[in-house]
Amino acid sequence: MSRTGEHVAGAGANAAERWFRLVTRRPLLTLVAVVASLGALAWPAHDMRLALPDNGTAPKSSSQRIAFDRVGEKLGPGFNGPLLVLADTSHSSDPTTAAQRVAATIGALPDVATVGKPVANPATHTALIQVIPDSAPSDPATKTLVNSIRDDRAAILRDTGATVQVTGSTAVSVDVATKLNSALIPFAAVVIGLSLLLLLLVFRSLVVPLKAAAGFLLSIAATLGAVVGVFQLGHLGNLIGVDTTGPVSSFLPIILLAVLFGLAMDYEVFLVSRMRESYLHTGNPLGAVHSGARHSGRVVTAAALIMTSVFAAFLTSDSTMLKQIAFALAAGVLLDAFVIRMTFVPAVLALTRHAAWWLPKWLERRLPDLDIEGDRLGPAPAVPESAALTPSTAD
């Protein structure tokens, strides 16, 4: 090892260190290649449709899929997911007429195949109306119809004196997807914000937490783009047994964000803590990056391959939801570990050099020094050789 702490290139370097030396040789070119490739992979995510999987995405040989297809062929796709509209006619002068007018108003909406006769309950002054859409349960047109009925509630109340509510499995699926989709950005903001704070405290650097968050967002976007490409657009889906395209499971983005974030931050700490330790001892920023690869690269590689194997084992499941989650987690771990942590991170640190470990003095004074790595601990006191060799005389 040289005076600055950096290995001579190629002298005893393992595979991880050789890879880090390669990607840090032209760090700017590496960053451009990573961002461009992940950006291209993430592009399909802007067309992502979220919904709860229905029997239309089940394996073709399954009984539920055969029944779903037969119903769609013989009766119409909307019969696989009828809507139920509950009309409260208690404030109407003529409840029967009001329920009939509600049914007629809904029947005039676009994408309505048929509206059933209102089933009244005189004791509660309510009526249940079945609405059959022209489109399948997971079709965007069905979601539009659900929203249209709800948007027309004020007009229906004004014209008939009745209030209406929409339910049924299809309406529930629309509501769940909307709720989870609206919670995704706040959830991501809280998680990433807390990680920025914790990484700032641990590594006492501005670049390290910012590049960790940026890399995580890149890997999440690329993973969602890959999921959309395979399951919604059908690219290479036959390789993992996807024979029918459909929307992405509503639960997948939240699950992916939570699980992948935990693993990504583990890999980040494994690598960067060793780099920081080396930098504090040698003052050589590039040598510290290579040292992190030499001592922690194998740990990250092994951990990522183990987790990918675990998630990929569930790709053989017949459940579309489970298959989507397994694919997303397996692809996400591979992308984050090998493209972000093992390529993007060293390139950023090599490009920023000493600035990667810089923290403004005013901020440094205000932040508590957690000393996670025990930097304030001095070297262990030397034990005299005679004392080490003399056996203890204690009883």
Short mmCIF file of N, CA and C in Angstrom, two decimals, residues 70 72 83 104 131 143 161-162 216 219 229 236 268 285 301 313 332 357:
data_model
loop_
_atom_site.label_atom_id
_atom_site.label_comp_id
_atom_site.label_asym_id
_atom_site.label_seq_id
_atom_site.Cartn_x
_atom_site.Cartn_y
_atom_site.Cartn_z
N ARG A 70 -65.42 -16.57 -20.95
CA ARG A 70 -66.72 -16.99 -21.48
C ARG A 70 -67.79 -15.95 -21.19
N GLY A 72 -67.35 -12.74 -20.77
CA GLY A 72 -67.09 -11.60 -21.63
C GLY A 72 -67.54 -11.83 -23.06
N LEU A 83 -71.41 -2.69 -11.58
CA LEU A 83 -71.42 -1.66 -10.55
C LEU A 83 -72.74 -1.72 -9.81
N ALA A 104 -82.56 5.85 -15.17
CA ALA A 104 -82.56 6.40 -16.53
C ALA A 104 -81.40 7.38 -16.72
N VAL A 131 -75.58 -1.68 -12.55
CA VAL A 131 -75.14 -1.02 -13.78
C VAL A 131 -74.06 -1.89 -14.43
N LYS A 143 -63.31 2.90 -15.10
CA LYS A 143 -62.95 3.87 -14.07
C LYS A 143 -63.58 5.22 -14.37
N GLY A 161 -84.16 14.33 -6.08
CA GLY A 161 -84.22 14.35 -4.63
C GLY A 161 -83.56 13.14 -3.99
N ALA A 162 -82.88 12.31 -4.77
CA ALA A 162 -82.24 11.09 -4.26
C ALA A 162 -80.72 11.27 -4.25
N PHE A 216 -31.53 6.14 -5.46
CA PHE A 216 -32.70 5.35 -5.11
C PHE A 216 -33.88 5.71 -6.00
N SER A 219 -33.40 4.07 -9.38
CA SER A 219 -33.65 2.63 -9.39
C SER A 219 -35.14 2.33 -9.27
N GLY A 229 -43.37 -2.38 -18.65
CA GLY A 229 -42.99 -2.96 -19.94
C GLY A 229 -43.34 -4.44 -20.04
N LEU A 236 -41.41 -9.24 -23.51
CA LEU A 236 -40.67 -10.36 -22.92
C LEU A 236 -41.44 -11.04 -21.79
N GLU A 268 -25.88 0.93 0.70
CA GLU A 268 -25.21 2.23 0.74
C GLU A 268 -24.30 2.34 1.96
N PRO A 285 -9.33 10.72 -1.59
CA PRO A 285 -10.72 10.41 -1.92
C PRO A 285 -10.88 9.26 -2.90
N THR A 301 -22.40 -7.57 -3.11
CA THR A 301 -22.69 -8.49 -4.21
C THR A 301 -23.40 -9.74 -3.71
N ALA A 313 -37.66 -16.60 -6.95
CA ALA A 313 -38.27 -17.91 -6.75
C ALA A 313 -39.79 -17.84 -6.84
N GLY A 332 -35.55 -4.74 -9.02
CA GLY A 332 -35.14 -3.57 -8.26
C GLY A 332 -33.86 -3.78 -7.49
N TRP A 357 -16.99 14.71 0.86
CA TRP A 357 -16.96 14.56 2.32
C TRP A 357 -16.99 15.92 3.02
#
